[in-house]
mmCIF file of C-alpha atoms in Angstrom:
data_model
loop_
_atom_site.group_PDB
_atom_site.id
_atom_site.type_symbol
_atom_site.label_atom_id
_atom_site.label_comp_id
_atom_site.label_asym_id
_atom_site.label_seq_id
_atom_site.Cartn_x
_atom_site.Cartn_y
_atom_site.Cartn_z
ATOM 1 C CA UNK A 1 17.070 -41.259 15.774
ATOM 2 C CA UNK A 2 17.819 -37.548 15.614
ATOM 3 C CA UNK A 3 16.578 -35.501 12.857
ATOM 4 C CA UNK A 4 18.295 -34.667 9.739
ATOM 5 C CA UNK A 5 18.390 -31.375 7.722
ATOM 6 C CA UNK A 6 18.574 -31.391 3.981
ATOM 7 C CA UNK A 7 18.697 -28.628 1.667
ATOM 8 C CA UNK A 8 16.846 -28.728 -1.399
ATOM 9 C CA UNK A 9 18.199 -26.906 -4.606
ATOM 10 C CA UNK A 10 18.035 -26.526 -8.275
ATOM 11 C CA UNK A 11 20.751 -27.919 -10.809
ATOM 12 C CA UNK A 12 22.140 -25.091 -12.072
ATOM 13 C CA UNK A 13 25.237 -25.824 -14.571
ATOM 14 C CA UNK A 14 28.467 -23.952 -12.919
ATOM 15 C CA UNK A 15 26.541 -23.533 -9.741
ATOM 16 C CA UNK A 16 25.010 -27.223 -8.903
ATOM 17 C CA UNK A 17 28.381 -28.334 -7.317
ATOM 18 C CA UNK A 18 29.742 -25.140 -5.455
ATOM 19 C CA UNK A 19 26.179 -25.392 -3.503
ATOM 20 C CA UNK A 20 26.956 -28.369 -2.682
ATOM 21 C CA UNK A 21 29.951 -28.097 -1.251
ATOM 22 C CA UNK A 22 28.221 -25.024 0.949
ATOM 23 C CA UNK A 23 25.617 -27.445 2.063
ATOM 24 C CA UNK A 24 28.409 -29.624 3.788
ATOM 25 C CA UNK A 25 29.766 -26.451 5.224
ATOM 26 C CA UNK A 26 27.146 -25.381 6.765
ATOM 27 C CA UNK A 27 26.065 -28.775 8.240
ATOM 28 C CA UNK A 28 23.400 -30.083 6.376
ATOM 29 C CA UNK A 29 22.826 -33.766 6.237
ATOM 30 C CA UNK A 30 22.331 -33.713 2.549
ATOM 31 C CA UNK A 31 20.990 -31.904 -0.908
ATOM 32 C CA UNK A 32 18.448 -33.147 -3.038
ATOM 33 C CA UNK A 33 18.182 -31.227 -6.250
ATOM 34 C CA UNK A 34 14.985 -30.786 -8.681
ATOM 35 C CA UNK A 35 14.258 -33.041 -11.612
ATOM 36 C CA UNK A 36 12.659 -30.721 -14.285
ATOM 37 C CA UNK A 37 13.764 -30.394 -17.689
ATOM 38 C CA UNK A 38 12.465 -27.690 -18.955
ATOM 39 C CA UNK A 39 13.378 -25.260 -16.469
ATOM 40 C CA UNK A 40 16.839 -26.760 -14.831
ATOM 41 C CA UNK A 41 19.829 -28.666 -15.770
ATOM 42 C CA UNK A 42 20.044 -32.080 -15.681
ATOM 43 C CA UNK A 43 20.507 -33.443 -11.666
ATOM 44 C CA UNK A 44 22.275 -36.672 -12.273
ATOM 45 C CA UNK A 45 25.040 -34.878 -14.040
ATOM 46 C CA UNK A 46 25.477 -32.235 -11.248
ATOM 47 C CA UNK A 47 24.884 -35.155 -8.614
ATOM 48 C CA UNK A 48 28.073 -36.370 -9.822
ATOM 49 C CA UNK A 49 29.675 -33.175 -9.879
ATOM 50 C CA UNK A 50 28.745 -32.865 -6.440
ATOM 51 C CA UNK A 51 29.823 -36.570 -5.336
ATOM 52 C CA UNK A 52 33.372 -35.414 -6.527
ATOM 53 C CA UNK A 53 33.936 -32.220 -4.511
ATOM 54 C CA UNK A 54 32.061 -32.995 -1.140
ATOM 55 C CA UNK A 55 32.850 -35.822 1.190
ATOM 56 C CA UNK A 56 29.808 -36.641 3.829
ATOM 57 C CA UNK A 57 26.991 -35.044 2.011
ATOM 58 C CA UNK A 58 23.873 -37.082 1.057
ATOM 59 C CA UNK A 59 22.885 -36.746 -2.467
ATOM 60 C CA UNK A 60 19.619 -37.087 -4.701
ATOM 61 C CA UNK A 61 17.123 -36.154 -7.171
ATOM 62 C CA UNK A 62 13.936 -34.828 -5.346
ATOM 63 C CA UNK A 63 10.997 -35.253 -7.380
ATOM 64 C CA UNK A 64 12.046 -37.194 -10.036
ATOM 65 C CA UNK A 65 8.876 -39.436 -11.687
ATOM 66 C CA UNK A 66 8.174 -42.901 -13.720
ATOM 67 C CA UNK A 67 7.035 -40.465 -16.895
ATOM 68 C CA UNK A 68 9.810 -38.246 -17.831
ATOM 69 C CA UNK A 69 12.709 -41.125 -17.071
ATOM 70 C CA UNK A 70 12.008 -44.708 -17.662
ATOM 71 C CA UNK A 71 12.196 -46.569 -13.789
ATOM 72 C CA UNK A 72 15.117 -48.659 -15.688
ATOM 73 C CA UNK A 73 16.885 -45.505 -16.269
ATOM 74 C CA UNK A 74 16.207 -43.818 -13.163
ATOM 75 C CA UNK A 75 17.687 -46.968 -11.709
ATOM 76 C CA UNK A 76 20.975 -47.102 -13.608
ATOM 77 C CA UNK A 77 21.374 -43.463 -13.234
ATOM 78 C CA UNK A 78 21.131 -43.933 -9.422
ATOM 79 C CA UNK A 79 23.538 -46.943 -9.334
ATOM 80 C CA UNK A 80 25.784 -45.282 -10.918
ATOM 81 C CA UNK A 81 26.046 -42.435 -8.785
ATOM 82 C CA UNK A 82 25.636 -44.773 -5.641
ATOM 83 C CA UNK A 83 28.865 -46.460 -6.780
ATOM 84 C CA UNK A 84 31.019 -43.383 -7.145
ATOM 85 C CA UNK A 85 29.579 -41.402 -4.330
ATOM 86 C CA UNK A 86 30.624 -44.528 -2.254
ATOM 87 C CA UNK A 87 27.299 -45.250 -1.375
ATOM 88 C CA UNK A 88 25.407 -41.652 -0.191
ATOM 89 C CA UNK A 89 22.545 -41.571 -2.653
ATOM 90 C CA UNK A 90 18.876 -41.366 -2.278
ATOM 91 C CA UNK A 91 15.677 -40.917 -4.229
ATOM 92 C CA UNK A 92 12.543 -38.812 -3.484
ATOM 93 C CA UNK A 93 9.248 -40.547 -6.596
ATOM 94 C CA UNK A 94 6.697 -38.821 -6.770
ATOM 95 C CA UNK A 95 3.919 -38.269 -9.747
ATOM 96 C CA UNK A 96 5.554 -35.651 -11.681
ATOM 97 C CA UNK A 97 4.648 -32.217 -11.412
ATOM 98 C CA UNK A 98 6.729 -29.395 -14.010
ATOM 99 C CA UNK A 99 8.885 -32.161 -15.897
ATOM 100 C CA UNK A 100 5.728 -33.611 -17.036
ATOM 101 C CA UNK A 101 3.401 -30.839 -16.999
ATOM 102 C CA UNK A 102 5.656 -28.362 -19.463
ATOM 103 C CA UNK A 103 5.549 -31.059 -21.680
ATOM 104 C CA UNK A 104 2.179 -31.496 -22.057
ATOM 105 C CA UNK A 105 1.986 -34.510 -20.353
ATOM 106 C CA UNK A 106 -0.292 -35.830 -17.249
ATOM 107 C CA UNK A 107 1.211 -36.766 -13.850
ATOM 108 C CA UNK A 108 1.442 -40.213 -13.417
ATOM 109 C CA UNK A 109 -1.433 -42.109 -11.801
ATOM 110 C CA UNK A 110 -1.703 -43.202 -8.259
ATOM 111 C CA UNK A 111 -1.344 -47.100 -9.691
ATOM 112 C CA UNK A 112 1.361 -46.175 -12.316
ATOM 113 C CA UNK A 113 3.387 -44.619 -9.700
ATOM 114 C CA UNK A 114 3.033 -47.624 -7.495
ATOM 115 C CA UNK A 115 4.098 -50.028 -10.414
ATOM 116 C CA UNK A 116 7.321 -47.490 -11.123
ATOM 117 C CA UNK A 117 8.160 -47.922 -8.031
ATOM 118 C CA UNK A 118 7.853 -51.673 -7.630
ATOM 119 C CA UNK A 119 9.988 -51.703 -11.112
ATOM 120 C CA UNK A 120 12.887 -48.655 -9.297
ATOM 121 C CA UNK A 121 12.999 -51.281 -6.335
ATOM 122 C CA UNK A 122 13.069 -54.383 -8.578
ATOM 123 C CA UNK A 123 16.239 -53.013 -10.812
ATOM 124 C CA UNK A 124 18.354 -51.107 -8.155
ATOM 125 C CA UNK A 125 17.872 -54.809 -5.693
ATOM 126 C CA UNK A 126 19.092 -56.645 -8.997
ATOM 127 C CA UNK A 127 15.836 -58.324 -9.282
ATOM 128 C CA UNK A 128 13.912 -59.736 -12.819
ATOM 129 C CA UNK A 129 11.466 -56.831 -13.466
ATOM 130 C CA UNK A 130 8.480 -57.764 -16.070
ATOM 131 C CA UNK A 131 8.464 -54.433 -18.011
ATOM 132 C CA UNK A 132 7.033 -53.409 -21.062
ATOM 133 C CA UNK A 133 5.765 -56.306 -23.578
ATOM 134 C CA UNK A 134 6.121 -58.464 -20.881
ATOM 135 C CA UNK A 135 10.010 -58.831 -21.092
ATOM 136 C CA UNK A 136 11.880 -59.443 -17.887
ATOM 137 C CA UNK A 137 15.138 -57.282 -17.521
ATOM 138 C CA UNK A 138 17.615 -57.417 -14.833
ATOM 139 C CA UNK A 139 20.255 -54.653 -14.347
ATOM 140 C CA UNK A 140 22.573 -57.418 -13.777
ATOM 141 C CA UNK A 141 26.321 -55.100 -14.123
ATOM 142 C CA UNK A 142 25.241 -53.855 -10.648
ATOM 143 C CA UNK A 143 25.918 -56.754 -8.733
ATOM 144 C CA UNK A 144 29.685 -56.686 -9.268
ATOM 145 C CA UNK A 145 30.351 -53.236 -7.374
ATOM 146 C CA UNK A 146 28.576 -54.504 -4.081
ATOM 147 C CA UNK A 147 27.036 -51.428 -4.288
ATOM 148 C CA UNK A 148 24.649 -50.371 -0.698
ATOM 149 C CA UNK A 149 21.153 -50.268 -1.267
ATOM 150 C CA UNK A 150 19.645 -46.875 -2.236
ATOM 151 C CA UNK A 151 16.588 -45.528 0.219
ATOM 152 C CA UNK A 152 13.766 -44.483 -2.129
ATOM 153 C CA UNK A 153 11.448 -42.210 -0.704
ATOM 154 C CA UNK A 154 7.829 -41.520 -2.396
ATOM 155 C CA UNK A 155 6.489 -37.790 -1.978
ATOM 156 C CA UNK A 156 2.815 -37.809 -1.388
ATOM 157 C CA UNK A 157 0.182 -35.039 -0.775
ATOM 158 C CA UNK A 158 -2.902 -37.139 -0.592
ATOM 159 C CA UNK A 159 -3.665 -40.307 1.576
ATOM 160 C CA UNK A 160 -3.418 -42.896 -1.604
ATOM 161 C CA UNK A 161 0.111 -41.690 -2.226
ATOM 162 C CA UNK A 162 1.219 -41.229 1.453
ATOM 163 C CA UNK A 163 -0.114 -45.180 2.058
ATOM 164 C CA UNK A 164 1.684 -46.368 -1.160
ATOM 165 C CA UNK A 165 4.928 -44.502 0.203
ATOM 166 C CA UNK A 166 4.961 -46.434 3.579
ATOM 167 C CA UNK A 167 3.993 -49.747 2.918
ATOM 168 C CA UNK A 168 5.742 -49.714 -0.312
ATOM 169 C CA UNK A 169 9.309 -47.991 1.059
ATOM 170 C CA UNK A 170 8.820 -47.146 4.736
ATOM 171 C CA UNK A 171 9.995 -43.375 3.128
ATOM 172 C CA UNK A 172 7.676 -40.473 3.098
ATOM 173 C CA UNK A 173 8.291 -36.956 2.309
ATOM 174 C CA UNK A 174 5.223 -34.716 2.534
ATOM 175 C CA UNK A 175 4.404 -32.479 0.297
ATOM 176 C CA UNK A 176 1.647 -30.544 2.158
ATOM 177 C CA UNK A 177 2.988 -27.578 3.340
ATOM 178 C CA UNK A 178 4.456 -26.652 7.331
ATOM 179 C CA UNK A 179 0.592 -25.686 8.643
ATOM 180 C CA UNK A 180 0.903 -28.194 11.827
ATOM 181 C CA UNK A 181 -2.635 -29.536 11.195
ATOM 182 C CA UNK A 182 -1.572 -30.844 8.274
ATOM 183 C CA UNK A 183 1.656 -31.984 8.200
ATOM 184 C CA UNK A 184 -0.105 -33.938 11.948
ATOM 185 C CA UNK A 185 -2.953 -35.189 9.177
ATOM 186 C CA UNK A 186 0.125 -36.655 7.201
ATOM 187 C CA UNK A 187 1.909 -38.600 10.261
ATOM 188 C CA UNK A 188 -1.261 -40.172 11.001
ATOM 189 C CA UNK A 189 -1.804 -41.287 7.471
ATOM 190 C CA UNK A 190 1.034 -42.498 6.854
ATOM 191 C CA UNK A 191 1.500 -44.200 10.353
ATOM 192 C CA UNK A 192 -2.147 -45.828 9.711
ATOM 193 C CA UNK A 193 -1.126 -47.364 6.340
ATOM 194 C CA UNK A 194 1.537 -49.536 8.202
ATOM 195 C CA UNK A 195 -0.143 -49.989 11.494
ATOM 196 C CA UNK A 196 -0.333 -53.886 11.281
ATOM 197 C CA UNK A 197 2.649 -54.269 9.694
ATOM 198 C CA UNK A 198 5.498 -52.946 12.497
ATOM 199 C CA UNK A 199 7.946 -51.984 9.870
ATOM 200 C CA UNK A 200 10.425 -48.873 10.378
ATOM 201 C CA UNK A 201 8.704 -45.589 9.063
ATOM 202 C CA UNK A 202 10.889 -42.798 8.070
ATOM 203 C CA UNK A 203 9.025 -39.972 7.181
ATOM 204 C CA UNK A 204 10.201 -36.041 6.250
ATOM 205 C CA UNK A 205 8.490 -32.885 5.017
ATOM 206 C CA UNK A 206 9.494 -30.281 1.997
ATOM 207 C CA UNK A 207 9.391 -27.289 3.820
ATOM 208 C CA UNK A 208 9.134 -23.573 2.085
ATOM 209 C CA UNK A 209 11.753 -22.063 4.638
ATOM 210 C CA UNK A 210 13.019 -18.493 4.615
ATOM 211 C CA UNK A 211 15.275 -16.763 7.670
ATOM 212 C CA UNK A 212 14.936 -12.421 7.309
ATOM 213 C CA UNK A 213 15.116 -10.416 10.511
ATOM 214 C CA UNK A 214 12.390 -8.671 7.727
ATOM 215 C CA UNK A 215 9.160 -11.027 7.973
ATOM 216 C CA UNK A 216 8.322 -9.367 4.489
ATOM 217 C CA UNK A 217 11.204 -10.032 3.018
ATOM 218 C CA UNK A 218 11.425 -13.638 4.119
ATOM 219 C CA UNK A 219 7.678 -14.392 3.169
ATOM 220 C CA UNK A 220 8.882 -13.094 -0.583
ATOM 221 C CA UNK A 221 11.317 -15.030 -0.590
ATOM 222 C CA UNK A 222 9.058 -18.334 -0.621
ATOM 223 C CA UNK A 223 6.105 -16.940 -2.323
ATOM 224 C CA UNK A 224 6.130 -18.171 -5.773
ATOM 225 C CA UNK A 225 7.875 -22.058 -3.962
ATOM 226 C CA UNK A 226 5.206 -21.644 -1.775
ATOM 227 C CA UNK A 227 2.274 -21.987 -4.210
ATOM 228 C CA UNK A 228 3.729 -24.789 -5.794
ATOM 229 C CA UNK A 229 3.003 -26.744 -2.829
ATOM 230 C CA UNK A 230 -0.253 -24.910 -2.428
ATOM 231 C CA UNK A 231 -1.273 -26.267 -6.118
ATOM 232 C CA UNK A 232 -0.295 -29.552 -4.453
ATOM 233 C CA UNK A 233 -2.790 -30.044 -1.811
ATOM 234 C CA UNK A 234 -5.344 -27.962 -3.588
ATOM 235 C CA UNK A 235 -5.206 -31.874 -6.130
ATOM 236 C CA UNK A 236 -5.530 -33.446 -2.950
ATOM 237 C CA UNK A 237 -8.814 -34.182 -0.932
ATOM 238 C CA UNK A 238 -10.263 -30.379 0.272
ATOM 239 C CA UNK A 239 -11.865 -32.040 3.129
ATOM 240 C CA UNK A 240 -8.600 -32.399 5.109
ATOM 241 C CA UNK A 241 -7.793 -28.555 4.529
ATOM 242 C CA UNK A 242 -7.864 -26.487 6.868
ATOM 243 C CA UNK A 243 -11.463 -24.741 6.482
ATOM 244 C CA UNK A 244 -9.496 -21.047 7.175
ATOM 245 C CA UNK A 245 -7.218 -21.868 3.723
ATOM 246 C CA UNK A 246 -10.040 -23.451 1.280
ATOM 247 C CA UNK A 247 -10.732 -20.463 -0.489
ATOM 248 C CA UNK A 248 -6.924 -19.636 -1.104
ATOM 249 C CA UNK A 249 -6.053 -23.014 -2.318
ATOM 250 C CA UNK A 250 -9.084 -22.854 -4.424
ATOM 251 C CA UNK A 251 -8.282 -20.014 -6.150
ATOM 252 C CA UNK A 252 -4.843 -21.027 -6.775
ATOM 253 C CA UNK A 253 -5.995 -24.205 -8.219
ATOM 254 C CA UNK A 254 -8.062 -21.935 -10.277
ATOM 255 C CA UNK A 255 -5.507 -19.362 -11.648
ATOM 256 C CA UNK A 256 -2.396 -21.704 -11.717
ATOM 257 C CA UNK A 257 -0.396 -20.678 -15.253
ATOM 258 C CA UNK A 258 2.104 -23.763 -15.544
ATOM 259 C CA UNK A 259 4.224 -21.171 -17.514
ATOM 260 C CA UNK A 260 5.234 -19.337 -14.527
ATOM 261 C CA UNK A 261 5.470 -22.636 -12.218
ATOM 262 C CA UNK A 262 7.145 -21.841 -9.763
ATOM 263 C CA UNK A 263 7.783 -17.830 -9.916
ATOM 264 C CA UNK A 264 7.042 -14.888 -6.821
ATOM 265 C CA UNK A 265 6.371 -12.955 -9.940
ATOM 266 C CA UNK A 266 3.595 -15.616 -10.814
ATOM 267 C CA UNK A 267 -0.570 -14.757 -10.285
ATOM 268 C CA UNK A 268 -0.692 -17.782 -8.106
ATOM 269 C CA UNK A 269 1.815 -16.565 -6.194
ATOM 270 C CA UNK A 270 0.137 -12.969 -5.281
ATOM 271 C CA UNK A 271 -3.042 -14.603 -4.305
ATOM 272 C CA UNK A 272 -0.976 -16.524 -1.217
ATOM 273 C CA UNK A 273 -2.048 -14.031 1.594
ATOM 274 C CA UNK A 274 0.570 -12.943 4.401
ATOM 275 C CA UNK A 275 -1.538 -14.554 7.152
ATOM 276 C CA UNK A 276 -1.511 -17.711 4.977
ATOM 277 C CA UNK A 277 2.000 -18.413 4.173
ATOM 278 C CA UNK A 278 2.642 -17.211 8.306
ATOM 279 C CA UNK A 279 1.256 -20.953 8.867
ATOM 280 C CA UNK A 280 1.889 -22.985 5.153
ATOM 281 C CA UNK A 281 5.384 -21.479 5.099
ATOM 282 C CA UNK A 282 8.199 -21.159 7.655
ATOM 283 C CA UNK A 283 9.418 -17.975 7.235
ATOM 284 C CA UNK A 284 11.198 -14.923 9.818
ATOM 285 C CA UNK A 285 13.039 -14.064 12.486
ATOM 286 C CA UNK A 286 15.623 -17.084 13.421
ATOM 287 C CA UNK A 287 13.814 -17.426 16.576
ATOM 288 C CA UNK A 288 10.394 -17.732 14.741
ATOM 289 C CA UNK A 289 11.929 -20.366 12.440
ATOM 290 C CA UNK A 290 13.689 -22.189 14.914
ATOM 291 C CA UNK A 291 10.166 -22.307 16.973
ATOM 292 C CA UNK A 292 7.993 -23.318 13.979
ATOM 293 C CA UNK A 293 10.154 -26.202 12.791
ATOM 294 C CA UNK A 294 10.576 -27.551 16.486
ATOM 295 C CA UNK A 295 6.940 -27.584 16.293
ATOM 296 C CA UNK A 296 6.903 -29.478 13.013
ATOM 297 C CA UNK A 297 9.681 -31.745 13.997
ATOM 298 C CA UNK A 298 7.695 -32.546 17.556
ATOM 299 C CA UNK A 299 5.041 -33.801 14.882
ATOM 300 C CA UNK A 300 6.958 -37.590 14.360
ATOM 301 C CA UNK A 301 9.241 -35.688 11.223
ATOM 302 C CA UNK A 302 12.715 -37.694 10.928
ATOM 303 C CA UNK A 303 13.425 -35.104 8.549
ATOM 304 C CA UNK A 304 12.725 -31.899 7.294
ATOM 305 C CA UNK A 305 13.895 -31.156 3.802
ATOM 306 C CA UNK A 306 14.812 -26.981 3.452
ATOM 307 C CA UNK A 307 13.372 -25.394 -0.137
ATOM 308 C CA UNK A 308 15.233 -21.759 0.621
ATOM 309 C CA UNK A 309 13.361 -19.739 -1.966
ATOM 310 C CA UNK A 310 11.641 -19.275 -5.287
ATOM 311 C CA UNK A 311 12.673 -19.917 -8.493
ATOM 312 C CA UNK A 312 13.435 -16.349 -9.529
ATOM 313 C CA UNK A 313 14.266 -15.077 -5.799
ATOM 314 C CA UNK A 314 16.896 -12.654 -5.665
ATOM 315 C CA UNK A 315 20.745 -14.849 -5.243
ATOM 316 C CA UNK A 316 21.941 -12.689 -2.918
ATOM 317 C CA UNK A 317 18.730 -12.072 -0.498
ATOM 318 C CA UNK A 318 18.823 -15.787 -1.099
ATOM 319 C CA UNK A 319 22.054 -16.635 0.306
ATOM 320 C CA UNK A 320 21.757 -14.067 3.375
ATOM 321 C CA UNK A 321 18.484 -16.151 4.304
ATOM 322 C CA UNK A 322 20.712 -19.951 3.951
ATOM 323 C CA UNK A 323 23.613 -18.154 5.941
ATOM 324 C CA UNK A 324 20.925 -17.454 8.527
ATOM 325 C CA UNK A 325 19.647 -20.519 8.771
ATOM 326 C CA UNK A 326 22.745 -22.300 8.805
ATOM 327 C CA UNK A 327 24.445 -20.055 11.618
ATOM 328 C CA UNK A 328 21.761 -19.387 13.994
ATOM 329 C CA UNK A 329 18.686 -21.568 13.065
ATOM 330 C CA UNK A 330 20.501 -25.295 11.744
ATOM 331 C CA UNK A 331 22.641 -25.294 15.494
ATOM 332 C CA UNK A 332 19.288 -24.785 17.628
ATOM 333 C CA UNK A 333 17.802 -27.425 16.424
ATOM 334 C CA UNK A 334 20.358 -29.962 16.251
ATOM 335 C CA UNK A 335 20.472 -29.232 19.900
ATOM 336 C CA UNK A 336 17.379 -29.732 20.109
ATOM 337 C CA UNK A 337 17.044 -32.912 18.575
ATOM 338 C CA UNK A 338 19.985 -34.288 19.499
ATOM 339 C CA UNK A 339 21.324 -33.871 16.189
ATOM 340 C CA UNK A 340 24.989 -32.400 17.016
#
């Protein structure tokens, strides 16, 4: 199977759909846009948007969570769109991360994400699901419109999610950053948790990517994305990191201010040195891109899932970097893979 390239994006009202519609210009395989209240727009309504003006392009919310939305309404949101998208939906679960934190709220657990799951799976296959109060509810207007199935993918950081993620799905998307010992940690794990099974594995990365002849430049570009995921594995077991990036994650695990989730303007973010995101990020030259995603891709990724920039990164330095990508970085690797 070749590898596919998805772009991942934020649902901006009045802008949601017209990046779409880029994306399937400039050949990715599909867009997955963020599920966070607080500090975006709602995705299912720009998902549809987007269903309506592009044609090929795989669409999906990517991390949506079992706390914020109710599995039963994650589920009817997603059958809906499956239905009049004409079946090119997804799902990326994970344990919540800003939609649950800027509301005061925990992440879900390790077992309450696996029993969301079970109940996503249960109502989008038409099943009996024993919710709440032990009632059993079955989505059962679905049925009717013949509708495909919709992959769900779980994103994981640690080995307890990445297991539940394969045996549960066969989908993983990492959330560990692009350092190669890492993302290499991740394949195993997951590979491990469904070694005596011999069911299909698909398994992708979120990858901080930014394309500037300017290695400055491109490295501010991700810096405030970047320590999101950095936040990420510094919840995760520390013995698996890297002993060269311990401190940094632990001090970002120390200083991380929810408030500015997400932000290059962020503390978190200015305590990500340069020679740390060189390896956590992918970020350069076209030619250094292109080289350090081969690398990850050489790793057993069947995808690699593009986040272009931080939340407050400048639009138009922004949109130079996707350009770049898409014209000189997106057709090297496709030939690489075999992806044309």
């Amino acid at each position: 199977m070749s590898t596919e390239f998805w772009l991942h994006g934020f649902p901006v009202p009045r802008r949601a759909s017209a990046l779409a519609v880029q994306a399937e210009a400039w050949g990715f395989d599909g867009l997955l846009l963020a599920d966070s209240e607080n500090l975006v727009g709602d995705p299912y309504v720009e998902l549809a948007l987007a269903a309506r003006t592009t044609r090929r392009l795989r669409l999906g919310p990517a991390v949506t969570n079992p706390v914020t939305r109710h599995p039963a309404v994650t589920a009817s949101a997603l059958a809906t769109l499956q239905i009049e998208s004409g079946g090119r939906v997804v799902v990326v679960l994970g344990r919540g991360d800003s939609a649950v934190r800027q509301l005061g709220l925990h992440p879900a657990t390790t077992e309450e994400l696996e029993r969301g799951l079970d109940q996503l799976q249960g109502f989008l296959g038409g099943r009996a699901v024993l919710s709440g109060g032990g009632v059993a509810a079955r989505m059962g207007w679905i049925e009717p419109f013949h509708a495909d199935e919709v992959p769900v993918s779980v994103a994981a950081t640690g080995p307890t999610t990445i297991a539940i993620g394969a045996r549960r799905c066969g989908r993983v998307d990492f959330t560990v950053g692009a350092d190669p010992r890492r993302v290499a940690w991740a394949v195993a794990e997951a590979r491990h948790a469904v070694h005596d099974q011999g069911a299909p594995l698909s398994l992708g990365a979120f990858v901080n990517v930014a394309v500037h002849p300017d290695a400055a430049v491109a490295r501010d570009l991700v810096r405030g994305s970047a320590a999101i995921f950095a936040h990420f594995v510094s919840e995760g077991p520390h013995d698996v990191v890297p002993d060269d990036d311990r401190a940094v994650i632990e001090r970002v695990r120390a200083a991380y201010d929810e408030a500015a989730h997400g932000l290059t303007t962020a503390g978190q973010a200015a305590l990500l040195p340069d020679a740390f995101l060189d390896h956590f990020a992918v970020a350069g030259s076209p030619e250094h891109c292109t080289t350090r995603l081969r690398e990850l891709i050489d790793l057993g990724l069947d995808r690699i899932i593009v986040v272009p920039g931080s939340r407050d990164a400048d639009p138009d330095v922004l949109a130079a970097s996707n350009e770049l990508f898409a014209a000189e970085v997106l057709p090297r690797l496709r030939t690489a893979t075999g992806a044309e």
